[in-house]
Coordinates of C-alpha atoms in Angstrom, one line a residue:
X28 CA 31.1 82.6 -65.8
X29 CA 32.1 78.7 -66.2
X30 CA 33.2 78.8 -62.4
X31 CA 29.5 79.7 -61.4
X32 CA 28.1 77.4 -63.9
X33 CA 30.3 74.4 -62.7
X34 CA 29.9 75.2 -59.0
X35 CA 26.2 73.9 -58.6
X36 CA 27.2 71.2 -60.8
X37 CA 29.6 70.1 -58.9
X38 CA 27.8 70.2 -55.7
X39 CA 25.6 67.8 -56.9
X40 CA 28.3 65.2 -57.9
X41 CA 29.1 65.2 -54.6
X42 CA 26.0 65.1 -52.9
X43 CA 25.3 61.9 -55.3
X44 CA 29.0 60.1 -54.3
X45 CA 28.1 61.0 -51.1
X46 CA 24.4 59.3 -51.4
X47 CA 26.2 56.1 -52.7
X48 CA 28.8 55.9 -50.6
X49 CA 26.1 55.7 -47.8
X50 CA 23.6 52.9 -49.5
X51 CA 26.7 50.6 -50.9
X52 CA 29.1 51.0 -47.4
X53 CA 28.4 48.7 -44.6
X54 CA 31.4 48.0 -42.3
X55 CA 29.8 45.3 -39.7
X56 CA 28.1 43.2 -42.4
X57 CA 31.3 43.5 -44.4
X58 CA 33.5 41.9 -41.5
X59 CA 30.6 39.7 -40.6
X60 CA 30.8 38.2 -44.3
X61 CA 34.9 38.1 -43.9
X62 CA 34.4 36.5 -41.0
X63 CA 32.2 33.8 -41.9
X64 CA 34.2 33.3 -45.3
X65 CA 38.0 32.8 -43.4
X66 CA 35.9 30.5 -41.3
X67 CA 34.1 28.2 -43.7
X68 CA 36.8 28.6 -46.3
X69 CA 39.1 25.7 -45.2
X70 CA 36.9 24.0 -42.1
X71 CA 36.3 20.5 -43.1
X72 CA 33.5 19.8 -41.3
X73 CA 34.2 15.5 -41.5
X74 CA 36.8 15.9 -38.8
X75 CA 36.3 16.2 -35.2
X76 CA 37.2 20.1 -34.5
X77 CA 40.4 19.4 -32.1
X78 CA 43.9 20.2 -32.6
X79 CA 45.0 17.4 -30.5
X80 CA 43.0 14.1 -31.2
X81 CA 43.1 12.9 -27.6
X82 CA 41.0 15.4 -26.3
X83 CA 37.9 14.8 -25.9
X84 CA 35.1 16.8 -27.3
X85 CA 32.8 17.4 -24.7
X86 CA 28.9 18.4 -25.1
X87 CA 26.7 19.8 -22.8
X88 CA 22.7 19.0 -23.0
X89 CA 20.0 20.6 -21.2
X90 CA 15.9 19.4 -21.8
X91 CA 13.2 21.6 -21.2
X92 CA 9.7 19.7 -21.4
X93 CA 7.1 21.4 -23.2
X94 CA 4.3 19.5 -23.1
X95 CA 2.8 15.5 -22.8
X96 CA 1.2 15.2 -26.0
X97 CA -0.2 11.6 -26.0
X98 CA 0.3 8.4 -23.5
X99 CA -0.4 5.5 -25.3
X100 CA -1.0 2.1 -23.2
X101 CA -1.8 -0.1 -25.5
X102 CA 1.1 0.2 -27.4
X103 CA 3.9 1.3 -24.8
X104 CA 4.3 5.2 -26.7
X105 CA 4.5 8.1 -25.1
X106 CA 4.8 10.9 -27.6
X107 CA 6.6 14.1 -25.8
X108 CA 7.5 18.0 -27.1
X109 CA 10.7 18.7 -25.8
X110 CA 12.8 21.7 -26.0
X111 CA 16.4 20.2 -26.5
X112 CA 20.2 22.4 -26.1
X113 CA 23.2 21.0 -27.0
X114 CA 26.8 23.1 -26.3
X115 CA 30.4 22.2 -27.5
X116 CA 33.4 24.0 -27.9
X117 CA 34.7 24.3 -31.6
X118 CA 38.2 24.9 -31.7
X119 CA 38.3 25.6 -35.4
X120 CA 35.8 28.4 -34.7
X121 CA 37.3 30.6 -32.6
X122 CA 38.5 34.4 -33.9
X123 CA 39.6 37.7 -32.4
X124 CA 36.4 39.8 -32.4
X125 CA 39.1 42.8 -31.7
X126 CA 40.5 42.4 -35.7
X127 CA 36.4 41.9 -36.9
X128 CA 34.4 44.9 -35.7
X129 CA 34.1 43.7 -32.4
X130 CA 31.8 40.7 -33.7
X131 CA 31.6 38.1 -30.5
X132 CA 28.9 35.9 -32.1
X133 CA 27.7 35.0 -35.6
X134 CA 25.2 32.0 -36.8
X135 CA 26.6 29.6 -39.3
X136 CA 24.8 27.0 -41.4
X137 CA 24.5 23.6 -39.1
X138 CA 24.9 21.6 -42.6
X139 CA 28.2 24.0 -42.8
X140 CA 29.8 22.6 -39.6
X141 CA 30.9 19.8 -37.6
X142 CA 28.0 18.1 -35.3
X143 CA 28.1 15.7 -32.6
X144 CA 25.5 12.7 -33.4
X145 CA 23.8 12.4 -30.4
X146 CA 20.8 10.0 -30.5
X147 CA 18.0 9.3 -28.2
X148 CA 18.0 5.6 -27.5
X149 CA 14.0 5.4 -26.9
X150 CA 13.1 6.7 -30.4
X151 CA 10.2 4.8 -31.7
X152 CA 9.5 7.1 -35.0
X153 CA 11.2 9.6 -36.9
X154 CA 11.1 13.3 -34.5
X155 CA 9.3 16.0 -35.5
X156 CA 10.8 19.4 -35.1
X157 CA 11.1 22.9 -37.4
X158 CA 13.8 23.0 -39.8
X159 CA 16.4 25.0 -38.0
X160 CA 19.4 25.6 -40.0
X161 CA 21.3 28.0 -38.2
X162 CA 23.2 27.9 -35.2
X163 CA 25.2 30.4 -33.1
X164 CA 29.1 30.1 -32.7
X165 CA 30.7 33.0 -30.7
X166 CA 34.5 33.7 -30.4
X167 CA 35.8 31.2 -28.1
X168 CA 34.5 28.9 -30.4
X169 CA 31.2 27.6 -28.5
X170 CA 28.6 26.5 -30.4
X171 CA 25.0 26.4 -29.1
X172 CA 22.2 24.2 -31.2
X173 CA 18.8 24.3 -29.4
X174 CA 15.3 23.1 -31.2
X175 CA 11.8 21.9 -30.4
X176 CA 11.0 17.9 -31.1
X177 CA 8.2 16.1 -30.8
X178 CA 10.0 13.0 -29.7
X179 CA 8.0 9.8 -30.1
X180 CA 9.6 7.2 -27.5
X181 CA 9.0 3.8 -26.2
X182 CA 8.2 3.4 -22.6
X183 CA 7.0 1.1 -19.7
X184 CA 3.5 2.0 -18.6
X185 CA 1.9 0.7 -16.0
X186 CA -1.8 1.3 -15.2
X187 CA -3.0 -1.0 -12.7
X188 CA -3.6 1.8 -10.6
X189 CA -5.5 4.1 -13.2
X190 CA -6.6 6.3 -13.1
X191 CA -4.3 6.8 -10.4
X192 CA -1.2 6.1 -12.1
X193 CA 2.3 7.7 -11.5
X194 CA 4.4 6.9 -15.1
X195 CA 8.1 7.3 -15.4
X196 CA 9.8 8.0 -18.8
X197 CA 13.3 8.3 -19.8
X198 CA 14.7 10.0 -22.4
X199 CA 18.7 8.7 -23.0
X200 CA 20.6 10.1 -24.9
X201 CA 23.9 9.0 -26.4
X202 CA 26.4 9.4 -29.2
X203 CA 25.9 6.9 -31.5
X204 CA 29.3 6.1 -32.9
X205 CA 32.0 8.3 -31.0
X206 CA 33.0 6.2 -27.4
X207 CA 34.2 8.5 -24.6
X208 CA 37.3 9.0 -25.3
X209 CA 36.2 11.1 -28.1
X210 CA 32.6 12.5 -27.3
X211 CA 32.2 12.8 -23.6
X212 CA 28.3 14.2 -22.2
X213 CA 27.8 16.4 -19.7
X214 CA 25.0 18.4 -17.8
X215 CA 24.7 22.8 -19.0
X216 CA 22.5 22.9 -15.9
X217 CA 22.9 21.2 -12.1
X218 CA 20.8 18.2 -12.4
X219 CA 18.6 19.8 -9.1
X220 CA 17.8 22.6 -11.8
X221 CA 16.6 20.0 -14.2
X222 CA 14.7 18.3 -12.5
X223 CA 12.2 21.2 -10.8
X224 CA 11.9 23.2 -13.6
X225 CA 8.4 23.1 -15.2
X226 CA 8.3 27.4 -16.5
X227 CA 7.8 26.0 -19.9
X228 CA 5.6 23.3 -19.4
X229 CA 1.9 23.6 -20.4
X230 CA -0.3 22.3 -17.5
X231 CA -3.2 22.3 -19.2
X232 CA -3.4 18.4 -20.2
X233 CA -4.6 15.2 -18.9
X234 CA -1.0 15.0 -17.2
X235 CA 0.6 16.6 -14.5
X236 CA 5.1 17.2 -15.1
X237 CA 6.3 16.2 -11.3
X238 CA 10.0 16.4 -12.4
X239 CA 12.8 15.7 -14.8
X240 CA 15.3 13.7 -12.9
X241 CA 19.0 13.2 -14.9
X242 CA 21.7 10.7 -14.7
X243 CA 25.0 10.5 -16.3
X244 CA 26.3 7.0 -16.8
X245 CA 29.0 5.3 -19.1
X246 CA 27.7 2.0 -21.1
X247 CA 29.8 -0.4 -21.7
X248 CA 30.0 -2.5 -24.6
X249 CA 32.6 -4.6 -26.9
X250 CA 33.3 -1.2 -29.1
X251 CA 34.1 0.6 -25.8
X252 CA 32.9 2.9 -23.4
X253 CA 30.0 5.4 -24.5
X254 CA 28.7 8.6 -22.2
X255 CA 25.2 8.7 -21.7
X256 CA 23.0 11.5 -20.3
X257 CA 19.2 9.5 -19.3
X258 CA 16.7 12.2 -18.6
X259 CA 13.4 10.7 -16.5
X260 CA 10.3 12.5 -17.2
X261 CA 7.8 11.4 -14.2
X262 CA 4.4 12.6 -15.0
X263 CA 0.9 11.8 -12.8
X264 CA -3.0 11.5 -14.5
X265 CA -5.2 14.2 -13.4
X266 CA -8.3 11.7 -12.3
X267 CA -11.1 14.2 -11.5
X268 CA -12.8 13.3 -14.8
X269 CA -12.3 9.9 -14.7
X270 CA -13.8 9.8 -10.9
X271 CA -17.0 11.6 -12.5
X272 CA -17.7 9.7 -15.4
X273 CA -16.3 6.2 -15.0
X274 CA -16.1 5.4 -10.6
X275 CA -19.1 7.3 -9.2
X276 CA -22.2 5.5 -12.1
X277 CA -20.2 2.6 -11.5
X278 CA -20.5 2.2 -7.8
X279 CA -24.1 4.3 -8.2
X280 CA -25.5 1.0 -10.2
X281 CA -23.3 -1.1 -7.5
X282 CA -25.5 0.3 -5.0
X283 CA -28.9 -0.1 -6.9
X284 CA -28.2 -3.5 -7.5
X285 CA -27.4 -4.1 -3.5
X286 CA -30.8 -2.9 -3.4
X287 CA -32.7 -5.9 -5.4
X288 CA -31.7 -8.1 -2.3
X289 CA -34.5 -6.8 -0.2
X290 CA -37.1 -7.7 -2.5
X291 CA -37.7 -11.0 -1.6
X292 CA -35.9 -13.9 -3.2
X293 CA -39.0 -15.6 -4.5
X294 CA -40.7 -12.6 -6.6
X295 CA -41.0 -12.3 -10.0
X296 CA -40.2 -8.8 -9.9
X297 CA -37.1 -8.9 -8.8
X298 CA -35.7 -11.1 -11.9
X299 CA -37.3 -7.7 -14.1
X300 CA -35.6 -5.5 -11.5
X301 CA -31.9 -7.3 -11.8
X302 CA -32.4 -7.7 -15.4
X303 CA -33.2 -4.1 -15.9
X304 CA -29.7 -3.4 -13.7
X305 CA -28.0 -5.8 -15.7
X306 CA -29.0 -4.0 -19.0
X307 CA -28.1 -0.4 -18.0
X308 CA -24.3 -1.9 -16.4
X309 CA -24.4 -3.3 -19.8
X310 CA -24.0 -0.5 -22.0
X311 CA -22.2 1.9 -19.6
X312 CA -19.2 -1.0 -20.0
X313 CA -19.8 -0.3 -23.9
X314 CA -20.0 3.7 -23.6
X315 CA -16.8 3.6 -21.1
X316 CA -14.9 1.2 -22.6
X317 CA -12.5 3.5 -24.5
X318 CA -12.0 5.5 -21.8
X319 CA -10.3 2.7 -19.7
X320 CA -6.3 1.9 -21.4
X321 CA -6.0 -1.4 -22.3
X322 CA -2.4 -2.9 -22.0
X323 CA -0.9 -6.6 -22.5
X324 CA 1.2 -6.3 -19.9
X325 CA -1.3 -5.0 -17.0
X326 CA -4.9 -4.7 -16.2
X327 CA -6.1 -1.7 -14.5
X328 CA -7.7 -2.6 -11.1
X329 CA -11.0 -1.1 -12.2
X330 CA -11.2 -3.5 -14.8
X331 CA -11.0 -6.2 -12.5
X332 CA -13.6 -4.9 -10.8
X333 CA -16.1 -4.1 -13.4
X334 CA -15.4 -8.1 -14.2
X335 CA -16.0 -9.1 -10.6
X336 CA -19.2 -6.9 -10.1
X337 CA -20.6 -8.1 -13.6
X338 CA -19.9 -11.9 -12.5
X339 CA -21.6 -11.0 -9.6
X340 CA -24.7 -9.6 -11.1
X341 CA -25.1 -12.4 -14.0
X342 CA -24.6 -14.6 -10.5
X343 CA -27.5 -13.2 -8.8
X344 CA -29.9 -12.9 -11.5
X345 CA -29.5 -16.9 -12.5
X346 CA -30.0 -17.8 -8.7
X347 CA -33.1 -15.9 -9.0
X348 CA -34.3 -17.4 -11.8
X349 CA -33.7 -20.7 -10.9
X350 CA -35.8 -20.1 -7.8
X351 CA -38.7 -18.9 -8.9
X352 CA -38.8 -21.8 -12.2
X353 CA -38.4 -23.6 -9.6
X354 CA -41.2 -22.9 -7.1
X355 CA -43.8 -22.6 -10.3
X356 CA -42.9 -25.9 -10.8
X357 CA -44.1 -27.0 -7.6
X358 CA -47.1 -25.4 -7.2
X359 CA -47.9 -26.2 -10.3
X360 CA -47.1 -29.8 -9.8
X361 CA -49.1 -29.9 -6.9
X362 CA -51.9 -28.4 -8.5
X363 CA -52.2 -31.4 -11.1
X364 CA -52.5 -34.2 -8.7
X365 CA -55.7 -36.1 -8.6
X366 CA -57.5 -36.6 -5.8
X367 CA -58.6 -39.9 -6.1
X368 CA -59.9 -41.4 -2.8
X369 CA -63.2 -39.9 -2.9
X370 CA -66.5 -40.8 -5.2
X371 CA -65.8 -40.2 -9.1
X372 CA -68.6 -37.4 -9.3
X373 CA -67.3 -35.8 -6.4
X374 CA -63.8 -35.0 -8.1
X375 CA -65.8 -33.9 -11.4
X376 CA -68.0 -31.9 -9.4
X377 CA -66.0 -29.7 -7.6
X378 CA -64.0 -27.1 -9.1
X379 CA -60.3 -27.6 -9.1
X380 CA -58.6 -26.1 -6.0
X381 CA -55.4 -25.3 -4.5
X382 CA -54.1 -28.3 -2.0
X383 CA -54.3 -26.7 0.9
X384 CA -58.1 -25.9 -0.3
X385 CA -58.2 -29.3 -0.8
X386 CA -57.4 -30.4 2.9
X387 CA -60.4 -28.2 3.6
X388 CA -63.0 -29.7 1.6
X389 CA -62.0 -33.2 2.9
X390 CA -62.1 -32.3 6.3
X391 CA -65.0 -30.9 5.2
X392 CA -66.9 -34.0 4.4
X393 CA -65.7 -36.0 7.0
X394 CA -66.6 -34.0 9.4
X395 CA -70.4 -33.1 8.2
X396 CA -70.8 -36.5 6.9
X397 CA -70.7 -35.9 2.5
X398 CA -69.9 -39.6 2.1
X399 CA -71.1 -41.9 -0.9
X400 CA -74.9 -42.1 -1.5
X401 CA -74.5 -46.5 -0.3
X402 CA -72.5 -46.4 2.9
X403 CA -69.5 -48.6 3.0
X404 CA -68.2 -50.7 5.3
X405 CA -65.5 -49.9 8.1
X406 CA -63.1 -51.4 5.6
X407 CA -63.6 -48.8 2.8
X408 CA -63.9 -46.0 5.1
X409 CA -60.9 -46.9 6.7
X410 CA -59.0 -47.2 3.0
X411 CA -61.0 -43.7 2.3
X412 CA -59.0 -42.6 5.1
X413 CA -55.8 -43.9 4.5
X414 CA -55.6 -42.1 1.0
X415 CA -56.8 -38.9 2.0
X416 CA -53.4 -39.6 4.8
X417 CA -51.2 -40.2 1.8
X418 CA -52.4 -37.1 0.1
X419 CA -52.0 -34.8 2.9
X420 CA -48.5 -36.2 3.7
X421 CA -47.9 -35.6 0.2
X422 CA -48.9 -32.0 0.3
X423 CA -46.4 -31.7 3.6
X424 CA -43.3 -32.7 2.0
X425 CA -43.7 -30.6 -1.1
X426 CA -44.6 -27.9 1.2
X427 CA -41.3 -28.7 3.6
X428 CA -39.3 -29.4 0.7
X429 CA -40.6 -25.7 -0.8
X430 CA -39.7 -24.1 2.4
X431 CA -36.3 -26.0 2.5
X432 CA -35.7 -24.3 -0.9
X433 CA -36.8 -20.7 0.1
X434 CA -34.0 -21.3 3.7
X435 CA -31.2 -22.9 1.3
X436 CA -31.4 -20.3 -1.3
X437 CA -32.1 -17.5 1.6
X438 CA -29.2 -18.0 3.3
X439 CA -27.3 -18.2 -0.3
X440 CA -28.8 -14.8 -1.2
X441 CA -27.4 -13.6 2.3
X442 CA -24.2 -14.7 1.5
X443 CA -23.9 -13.4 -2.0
X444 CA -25.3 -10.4 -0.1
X445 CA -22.9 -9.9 2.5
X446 CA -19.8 -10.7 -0.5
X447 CA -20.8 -8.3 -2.8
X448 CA -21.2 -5.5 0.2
X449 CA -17.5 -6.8 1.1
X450 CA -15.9 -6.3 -2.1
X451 CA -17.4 -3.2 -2.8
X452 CA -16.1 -1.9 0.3
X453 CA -12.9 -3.3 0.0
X454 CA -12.6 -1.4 -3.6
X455 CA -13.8 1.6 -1.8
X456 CA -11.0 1.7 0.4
X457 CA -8.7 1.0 -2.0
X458 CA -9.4 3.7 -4.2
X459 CA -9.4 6.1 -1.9
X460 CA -6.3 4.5 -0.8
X461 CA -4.7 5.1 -4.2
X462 CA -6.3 8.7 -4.1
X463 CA -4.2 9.6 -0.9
X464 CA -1.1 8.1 -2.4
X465 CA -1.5 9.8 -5.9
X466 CA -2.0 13.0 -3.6
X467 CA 1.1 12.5 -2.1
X468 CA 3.4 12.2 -4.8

């Protein structure tokens, strides 16, 4: 009776050991928490992880570019995401994964460990990048520490040929206290893999990734030798909206203004016309303005040439101006002179005429005989005939000296002409020069 009783009973002991057993038993996270315990448990992490202190700890880098972020001309910044690897051999690190579960690779706290200080000598700002506080350590003892930065970095831009401009960056980096003979660099990929490698680079920017060249060099200084690995990132513009909004209106109003020199030189018009050109070139400087860089240390050629065509507009328009004050001025002159020779009636009675209407009217009365009401004597007529001489001579050389003008400022207009035609040709060219050569990179 008490054996059937205490047979279920028993049953269900051991189905709830059993159940236990199962939820409180886990062998590989057991030996994983051995293993990271006889690690950490006497690794000081303040000395370099060597058994003999004449060996060099050697770390491997590797840079993947992620994306150009922001190219700053004005102040010499380019601001980069990189994805960044650095591999070194820790020799207090290493286990038998035979004696823990087979384990061949754990991650350990990067606070927990020793780390080489590797610095990039470009930094500008404090990097950006995610709080990664793990890293992975297998059982040889190599450690592998790869994260994202946003690395902010000085750099020598030139844009005289925007917005055709090719721009080469480098990235160095260096241990900052450790000389070679303790922290040597060296590459985790062949530098030819480096350097063509663009599967993680987003191409959807205002730059272009053409390649990552590397170097490995050894600087020299009074504390000794230090290894450096210097990474060039060498990056083109993508100019197709630039072309469209900035060169084509530019050379468009170019054009329109080329076109105000076949009005002629003397017509009022034309001073509204270039004024109106002026005006409009005006304010698409101010609208476009921020689109062009601006840097101390070079002026993009399309600046200069903006300058040149503006000089060469403000140019035109004052000649024009000048000519036309100055033929009013003439004719108006001309207009004011008194004819005096004839009766004092006469002068009152006629209505005032142009010069050259003038020279009629004389000619006029000379010829059918209007003459003062008492004739004269041969003596007065011949006086009579003398001024009217003077007046027509008069009339000749502001007439010759007016058409002296109009050949003098001609022949300027021609050459101003033929100058602006040239230079705007000559830019042409050289843009599409720069074009071809940005192509070819």
């Amino acid at each position: 009776m008490l054996a059937s009783v205490m047979a279920p009973l028993w049953a269900c002991i051991l189905v709830a050991a059993g159940i236990l057993a199962t939820d409180t038993h886990h062998p590989r996270d057991s030996a994983v928490y051995h293993l990271s315990k006889q690690l950490l448990q006497k690794y000081h992490k303040e000395v370099r992880p060597v058994y003999n202190w004449t060996k060099a700890t050697t770390v491997y880098l590797d840079l993947f570019v992620h994306a150009i972020l922001d190219v700053d001309a004005e102040n010499q910044i380019l601001k980069t995401s990189v994805w960044y690897w650095e591999v070194w051999n820790d020799e207090f690190l290493s286990w038998n994964s035979s004696l823990f579960d087979e384990i061949r690779e754990i991650s350990l706290p990067l606070s927990a460990i020793w780390a080489p200080d590797i610095i990039i000598n470009e930094f500008v700002d404090i990097e950006r990048s995610p709080d990664l506080p793990y890293v992975y350590v297998n059982s040889s003892g190599t450690i592998e520490n790869s994260k994202p930065i946003q690395v902010v970095s000085a750099c020598s831009l030139d844009t005289y040929a925007f917005p055709f401009d090719v721009q080469n960056c480098s990235l160095t980096f260096k241990s900052i206290l450790h000389t070679v003979e303790d922290v040597d660099l060296a590459f985790l990929r062949s530098p030819e893999d480096i350097k063509h490698d663009k599967k993680v680079f987003l191409n959807d920017s205002e730059w272009e990734l053409l390649s990552v060249s590397s170097t490995y060099s050894i600087l020299q200084s009074s504390a000794g030798g230090f290894a450096q690995i210097q990474f060039n990132v060498v990056m083109r513009r993508h100019p197709l909206v630039y072309v469209v909004s900035l060169l084509i209106p530019n050379i468009f109003l170019m054009l329109v203004d080329l076109g105000s020199f076949y009005v002629p030189p003397n017509c009022q018009a034309r001073i509204v016309f270039k004024t109106s050109v002026l005006v409009g070139y005006t304010v698409f400087r101010v609208n476009m303005s921020n689109q062009v860089p601006r840097s101390v240390g070079s002026t993009p050629l399309i600046g200069h040439f903006f300058s040149i065509c503006m000089a060469f507009l403000v140019l035109s328009l004052a000649k024009s101006i000048v000519l036309v004050k100055f033929l009013h001025d003439e004719r108006r002159g001309g207009q004011e002179q008194p004819f005096v020779c004839l009766r004092g009636d006469t002068s009152a009675d006629r209505p005032r005429v142009e010069p050259r209407a003038q020279r009629a009217v004389v000619t006029e009365s000379l010829f059918y005989g209007e003459h003062p009401a008492q004739p004269g004597t041969l003596k007065e007529i011949w006086s009579q005939l003398q001024c009217i001489n003077n007046y027509l001579q008069t009339q000749d050389q502001t007439d010759q000296q007016e058409a002296e003008w109009l050949v003098l400022l001609s022949r300027f207009d021609r050459l101003l002409f033929r100058s602006y035609l040239f230079m705007l040709g000559l830019y042409t060219i050289t843009l599409c020069s720069l074009w071809a050569l940005w192509g070819g990179v």
